[in-house]
């Protein structure tokens, strides 16, 4: 056990594992210099101060909606498990690691270029043909296809761990569609919240410069200045979708799905509300096999038909190239040391974990004789040993196979690798009010920039859970993550994604709006407005319920029929339709999450949670009416955040059009039902209440609500934000600013339909706008959805 002398009180119970290196303590038990300031800071805080500090970071992650998606029966997303104590690395050591990993990145580039080019490595016997041919990521349709940029690899991740000798080892190469960079950014923001004053003066190297250099490198790859850079995501159901949306927002790039793209004459185009526009650089976060259903996986609904054709004609630069995932298999680790000597004439500066491909007799014998210290598993697996679904057999345990080890290796040798079982270094994490060492591995990121490979000065560490196998270190198995701070001995400059001082400022274009994004924004506006209307109707009904005699009243009977016709069940305190509509709104917002601020998303998520909780406790009557008031304040808070903070460009316009369309339809429907002299007593007051215009009516009219006053206020008054006329004007104004509203002075079909509705409504008076006219008006407004769909969203 290391000496405990001269330790601060916060480390009184910190006990490392003998023989296992620790990031915090040296072999002598002293605090490593890079950690001294952080430990001193933590030791100087009281227990309550530490807990409040750590809680700030955790609260930020909850508000930002960062989570881990878990699959399986009974599993649900869990909060992002950030350990508040970062992993500290000295800048001098990180610089040496960067140089070694840059050499490895160059080696990987040369290997994949040869595999899809000359194939010299296989021909000369440096790589077995079977290792390549059996790899599912080996894509034969891409043989001989040269990338438009001249490079196969542009963004890499490496899983690294510190071995018993104190040096870094590569545990796995990530060349397919490396994830995690966005989580590293969010970890950094959260850790800054936990250490606001301390972080500023701690000489921690910033991450922004890395992303700015990568972004500028992508910009330099564009074929034309007006072409765009996109990030291709599998969509919201992917477990790292949050990161895709975050990175797209951070870098100012379009977040695209396969359906957003189309190939035209060898060029990749994005479907936008302005028509097809060229995409010349596509950073894919989608596995290659799913990218093109025509030539790769025919069952894929995530890709773009003909994408390989665009790649062949060099009409798009893929980041990374399709087929680069072949390098991720465990089998390649067995050959990387020799390939480095063949191609670079020297051993790897940063070695990988010792690996043996069991396709050769000598290798099988070695694995068989050393199985007690081996992890044996699939040669083509891209997962690290002992991760979920990694298919590893620990220390020769053959209970899963029903075979003796020697027989198993002989039969399945070509499909197996043996990897040395290592104990990873430990790092402190905060558990139960104290620092505790936990095994860790780190994911680091490397980007090709204009100046060559650049290593992110940080990353994120995965920490093993208590009782978890120290070789596993898996988040899905209960582990946690930590930010990685690279600490310099000298002051580090402030850095950001902003333009540097002295550069000529040019206002950037607001960007293109993909049709899919416009569709989701349009329906988000409609669903939010629809939910608000349902809440107001519920409150109106429930507030009258207690005063209703046993036999009911004509108004309540009519209202119950109206609610039933609109699918609103009043037998519960919170109508199920309200929860369903809010769920639809959340789903639409999730599809375009890159276009929302943290506050707006947190507001909508809070609304969804509140409704779900109310469904369990609220009962019909006054309790329900009060609950609807709470929900109305929350939903209008979301609407306020969105409409006050969103940039007034096409996305905001579609959201606003959807909101106005829904409100105008609902108001016309309400007036046609309850706004007639022949309707039940109290119907006029109901319209004013549901139309949220009670105070306005009192100020405008010195008489009790009548048909003339409510139709004038709720249908024809262009200054009342609850009136039909107001929202027809809004729709007309917003559509007139959309692309294609007119062509050479001639109005589009959509514009003509809106002008016709506006003109018809303008000539009406309360006396002429009777029930048949209101029904016809409602139907005309509803038909605008088809016109919008046809012109912009299909």
XYZ file of C-alpha atoms in Angstrom, residues 166-551:
386
model
C 2.651 3.564 -17.032
C 2.507 4.048 -20.799
C -0.559 4.509 -22.976
C -1.856 1.591 -25.033
C -4.385 1.691 -27.834
C -7.301 -0.594 -27.017
C -9.246 0.075 -30.216
C -9.256 2.238 -33.350
C -12.486 4.026 -34.328
C -12.577 4.796 -38.058
C -16.204 4.116 -39.035
C -18.214 7.008 -37.588
C -16.511 7.867 -34.281
C -18.883 9.179 -31.639
C -18.292 11.018 -28.406
C -16.800 14.387 -29.393
C -20.070 16.141 -28.591
C -20.256 14.416 -25.226
C -16.706 15.592 -24.520
C -17.895 19.158 -25.154
C -20.890 18.739 -22.874
C -18.693 17.186 -20.190
C -16.469 20.247 -20.389
C -19.368 22.679 -20.055
C -20.671 20.743 -17.045
C -17.262 20.566 -15.365
C -16.794 24.317 -15.855
C -20.141 24.785 -14.052
C -18.813 22.621 -11.207
C -15.509 24.528 -10.967
C -16.397 28.037 -12.232
C -13.693 30.062 -10.498
C -11.068 27.366 -10.248
C -11.250 26.288 -13.903
C -10.461 29.757 -15.256
C -7.095 29.922 -13.551
C -6.099 26.283 -13.922
C -4.419 26.472 -17.356
C -6.712 23.831 -18.815
C -6.329 23.723 -22.590
C -9.538 24.688 -24.392
C -11.394 22.459 -26.845
C -12.712 25.140 -29.201
C -9.481 25.444 -31.205
C -9.624 21.766 -32.112
C -13.177 22.021 -33.452
C -12.473 25.285 -35.257
C -9.479 23.747 -37.040
C -11.542 20.684 -38.010
C -14.434 22.831 -39.237
C -12.096 25.021 -41.292
C -10.557 21.889 -42.757
C -13.990 20.659 -43.851
C -14.798 24.042 -45.364
C -11.628 23.824 -47.453
C -12.887 20.520 -48.941
C -16.017 22.024 -50.512
C -16.224 21.859 -54.299
C -17.914 25.249 -54.600
C -18.201 28.099 -52.153
C -21.994 27.868 -52.198
C -22.108 24.129 -51.482
C -22.847 22.984 -47.963
C -21.410 20.703 -45.289
C -23.836 18.271 -43.691
C -23.809 15.819 -40.802
C -25.586 12.574 -41.673
C -27.420 11.034 -38.714
C -29.454 7.814 -38.454
C -32.111 9.864 -36.641
C -33.539 10.422 -33.155
C -33.716 6.728 -32.245
C -29.945 6.375 -32.454
C -28.282 6.205 -29.043
C -25.924 9.095 -29.875
C -28.459 11.342 -31.641
C -28.165 13.949 -28.901
C -24.499 14.320 -29.778
C -25.229 14.606 -33.503
C -27.640 17.472 -32.858
C -25.252 19.149 -30.428
C -22.282 18.989 -32.805
C -24.376 20.271 -35.724
C -25.497 23.241 -33.657
C -21.983 23.884 -32.321
C -20.299 23.775 -35.738
C -23.135 25.485 -37.613
C -23.740 22.562 -39.988
C -26.947 21.033 -41.287
C -28.101 17.896 -39.502
C -29.429 15.569 -42.198
C -31.075 12.179 -42.468
C -30.915 9.888 -45.491
C -34.322 11.018 -46.747
C -33.098 14.619 -46.860
C -30.630 13.723 -49.620
C -30.946 12.830 -53.276
C -28.339 12.073 -55.943
C -28.692 14.009 -59.196
C -26.209 13.504 -62.057
C -23.538 12.279 -59.691
C -24.001 15.171 -57.265
C -25.343 14.839 -53.755
C -28.162 17.281 -53.123
C -30.200 18.168 -50.050
C -33.946 18.672 -50.425
C -34.732 22.117 -49.041
C -37.700 24.453 -49.083
C -35.735 26.372 -51.738
C -35.303 23.290 -53.923
C -32.355 20.865 -54.185
C -29.006 22.350 -53.103
C -25.530 20.770 -53.377
C -23.809 19.047 -50.464
C -20.123 18.578 -51.196
C -18.921 17.424 -47.749
C -20.857 14.919 -45.653
C -19.696 13.965 -42.154
C -21.486 10.683 -41.674
C -22.503 9.405 -38.250
C -24.089 6.400 -39.912
C -22.417 3.022 -40.400
C -21.433 2.541 -44.031
C -23.567 -0.554 -44.665
C -26.737 1.504 -44.115
C -25.692 4.378 -46.372
C -27.013 3.191 -49.756
C -29.860 0.656 -50.065
C -29.182 0.250 -53.791
C -25.665 -1.153 -53.486
C -25.170 -2.029 -49.835
C -27.885 -3.060 -47.361
C -31.118 -3.279 -49.347
C -33.272 -3.203 -46.202
C -31.859 0.131 -45.033
C -34.347 2.947 -44.546
C -31.634 5.241 -43.197
C -29.517 5.806 -46.279
C -29.752 7.543 -49.637
C -30.219 5.545 -52.856
C -27.366 6.199 -55.258
C -24.970 7.604 -52.648
C -22.172 5.320 -53.828
C -22.625 6.732 -57.311
C -21.967 10.230 -55.968
C -18.890 8.939 -54.157
C -17.566 7.258 -57.323
C -17.997 10.421 -59.377
C -16.299 12.382 -56.588
C -19.448 14.445 -56.223
C -19.146 14.354 -52.437
C -16.402 13.986 -49.833
C -17.357 11.509 -47.116
C -16.022 11.964 -43.596
C -14.847 9.196 -43.181
C -14.822 7.321 -46.479
C -17.321 4.506 -46.859
C -15.533 1.248 -46.127
C -13.095 2.724 -43.610
C -14.815 0.753 -40.852
C -12.852 -2.338 -41.925
C -9.989 -1.027 -39.773
C -11.997 -1.224 -36.549
C -12.037 -5.012 -36.194
C -9.996 -6.543 -33.389
C -8.094 -8.679 -35.879
C -6.319 -5.602 -37.275
C -4.706 -4.935 -33.905
C -2.760 -8.181 -34.356
C -1.113 -6.861 -37.536
C -0.634 -3.162 -36.766
C 2.844 -3.564 -35.165
C 4.187 -5.394 -38.246
C 2.428 -3.034 -40.672
C 4.109 -0.102 -38.954
C 7.507 -1.659 -39.560
C 6.630 -2.454 -43.186
C 5.173 0.929 -44.085
C 7.005 3.279 -41.688
C 10.164 1.314 -40.968
C 9.739 1.579 -37.193
C 7.594 0.232 -34.356
C 4.436 1.966 -33.194
C 5.127 4.951 -30.954
C 1.888 4.201 -29.084
C 1.515 0.406 -29.086
C -1.819 -1.325 -29.072
C -2.881 -4.053 -26.692
C -1.128 -7.333 -27.546
C -3.375 -9.278 -29.926
C -3.005 -12.601 -31.756
C -5.121 -13.643 -34.732
C -5.821 -17.343 -34.279
C -5.757 -18.170 -37.992
C -2.091 -19.209 -37.802
C -0.765 -22.343 -36.073
C 1.858 -20.504 -34.013
C -0.654 -17.886 -32.872
C -3.226 -20.549 -31.934
C -0.638 -22.368 -29.894
C 0.341 -19.191 -28.062
C -3.264 -18.333 -27.259
C -3.969 -21.884 -26.154
C -0.960 -21.984 -23.831
C -1.722 -18.555 -22.331
C -5.505 -18.684 -22.263
C -5.536 -18.062 -18.503
C -4.299 -14.511 -19.184
C -6.260 -13.942 -22.379
C -9.557 -12.573 -23.585
C -10.640 -14.641 -26.579
C -13.382 -13.460 -28.894
C -14.575 -12.611 -32.382
C -11.916 -11.393 -34.783
C -14.404 -9.149 -36.580
C -15.921 -7.597 -33.468
C -15.385 -3.858 -33.188
C -16.230 -3.774 -29.489
C -13.623 -3.755 -26.792
C -13.233 -6.944 -24.740
C -15.919 -7.437 -22.077
C -18.171 -4.714 -23.496
C -21.814 -5.786 -23.974
C -22.142 -8.048 -27.018
C -18.365 -8.244 -27.379
C -18.477 -12.043 -27.382
C -15.342 -12.459 -25.259
C -14.390 -15.581 -23.333
C -12.449 -14.781 -20.202
C -9.289 -16.729 -19.351
C -10.151 -19.725 -21.493
C -13.537 -20.373 -19.842
C -15.182 -22.677 -22.408
C -18.539 -23.142 -20.688
C -20.235 -21.042 -23.383
C -18.957 -23.126 -26.286
C -19.403 -26.746 -25.231
C -15.943 -27.472 -26.695
C -12.471 -27.907 -25.331
C -10.306 -24.840 -25.841
C -7.915 -26.521 -28.265
C -10.756 -27.899 -30.401
C -12.538 -24.554 -30.404
C -9.415 -22.709 -31.531
C -8.772 -25.281 -34.228
C -12.300 -25.121 -35.623
C -12.951 -21.390 -35.274
C -9.397 -20.032 -35.278
C -9.780 -17.822 -38.353
C -12.696 -16.056 -36.669
C -11.007 -15.537 -33.290
C -8.409 -13.342 -31.668
C -6.737 -13.609 -28.307
C -5.943 -10.395 -26.457
C -3.761 -9.899 -23.450
C -5.702 -9.309 -20.251
C -4.480 -6.044 -18.735
C -5.312 -4.060 -15.634
C -6.074 -0.463 -16.527
C -4.931 2.462 -14.429
C -7.303 3.969 -11.886
C -8.470 7.545 -11.451
C -10.438 9.222 -8.654
C -14.214 9.492 -8.840
C -16.596 10.999 -6.310
C -18.712 8.342 -4.607
C -20.650 8.540 -1.359
C -18.980 11.773 -0.332
C -15.395 10.693 -0.897
C -12.786 10.104 -3.584
C -12.528 6.505 -4.730
C -10.187 5.043 -7.396
C -11.879 3.382 -10.366
C -10.368 1.731 -13.480
C -10.628 3.943 -16.558
C -10.109 4.102 -20.275
C -10.140 7.267 -22.369
C -11.598 8.041 -25.770
C -9.523 10.654 -27.584
C -10.279 12.326 -30.900
C -8.041 13.239 -33.808
C -8.992 15.438 -36.765
C -7.313 16.061 -40.083
C -6.880 19.823 -40.433
C -5.178 22.089 -42.956
C -2.019 21.695 -40.868
C -2.193 17.919 -40.489
C -3.517 15.678 -37.752
C -4.526 17.415 -34.531
C -5.403 15.695 -31.245
C -8.195 17.152 -29.143
C -6.638 18.478 -25.910
C -8.985 16.357 -23.849
C -11.622 13.727 -24.467
C -13.797 11.732 -22.163
C -12.945 8.922 -19.817
C -15.092 5.910 -19.024
C -14.890 4.734 -15.434
C -15.810 1.295 -14.139
C -18.686 1.001 -11.701
C -18.229 -0.387 -8.236
C -17.970 -4.168 -8.543
C -17.655 -4.018 -12.337
C -14.905 -6.044 -14.001
C -11.972 -3.607 -14.259
C -11.386 -4.668 -17.852
C -14.945 -3.825 -18.923
C -15.438 -0.137 -18.050
C -18.830 0.139 -19.748
C -21.396 2.930 -19.340
C -24.253 0.613 -20.262
C -23.224 -1.674 -17.412
C -23.443 1.087 -14.831
C -20.126 2.857 -15.328
C -19.646 6.616 -15.371
C -17.722 9.156 -17.449
C -15.367 12.006 -16.651
C -14.026 15.050 -18.425
C -10.334 14.991 -19.338
C -8.341 18.126 -18.563
C -5.010 18.680 -20.275
C -3.209 21.074 -17.929
C -0.345 23.266 -19.079
C 2.502 24.662 -16.975
C 1.926 28.067 -18.562
C -1.118 30.261 -19.075
C -3.352 29.056 -21.908
C -5.023 31.573 -24.238
C -8.780 32.027 -24.311
C -10.239 30.311 -27.349
C -13.630 29.997 -28.998
C -15.331 29.212 -32.302
C -15.688 32.922 -33.029
C -13.852 34.810 -35.755
C -10.391 35.892 -34.690
C -9.688 39.551 -34.149
C -8.481 41.287 -37.301
C -10.316 39.008 -39.722
C -12.759 40.665 -42.105
C -16.290 40.146 -40.816
C -18.888 38.931 -43.268
C -22.384 38.153 -42.047
C -23.041 34.479 -42.649
C -26.092 33.240 -44.488
C -28.767 31.863 -42.124
C -28.424 28.564 -43.954
C -30.705 26.252 -45.841
C -33.742 24.575 -44.349
C -34.201 20.908 -45.314
C -37.779 20.028 -46.187
C -37.886 17.419 -43.420
C -36.886 20.022 -40.845
C -39.518 22.425 -42.182
C -42.131 19.674 -41.928
C -41.279 18.967 -38.291
C -41.235 22.653 -37.375
C -44.611 23.165 -39.071
C -46.148 20.287 -37.125
C -44.436 21.305 -33.908
C -46.238 24.643 -34.186
C -49.529 22.867 -34.814
C -49.146 20.317 -32.012
C -48.160 22.915 -29.401
C -51.105 25.112 -30.370
C -53.420 22.091 -30.449
C -52.317 21.042 -26.972
C -52.923 24.553 -25.678
C -56.422 24.521 -27.154
C -57.135 21.146 -25.561
C -56.000 22.493 -22.196
C -58.260 25.534 -22.466
C -61.247 23.399 -23.410
C -60.512 21.017 -20.521
C -60.252 23.902 -18.054
C -63.502 25.422 -19.318
C -65.331 22.115 -18.905
C -63.842 21.191 -15.536
C -64.463 24.625 -13.998
C -68.177 24.281 -14.881
C -68.432 20.666 -13.781
C -68.911 21.429 -10.076
C -71.755 23.867 -10.839
C -73.591 21.508 -13.177
C -76.865 20.073 -11.817
C -77.413 16.358 -11.837
C -79.323 16.420 -15.096
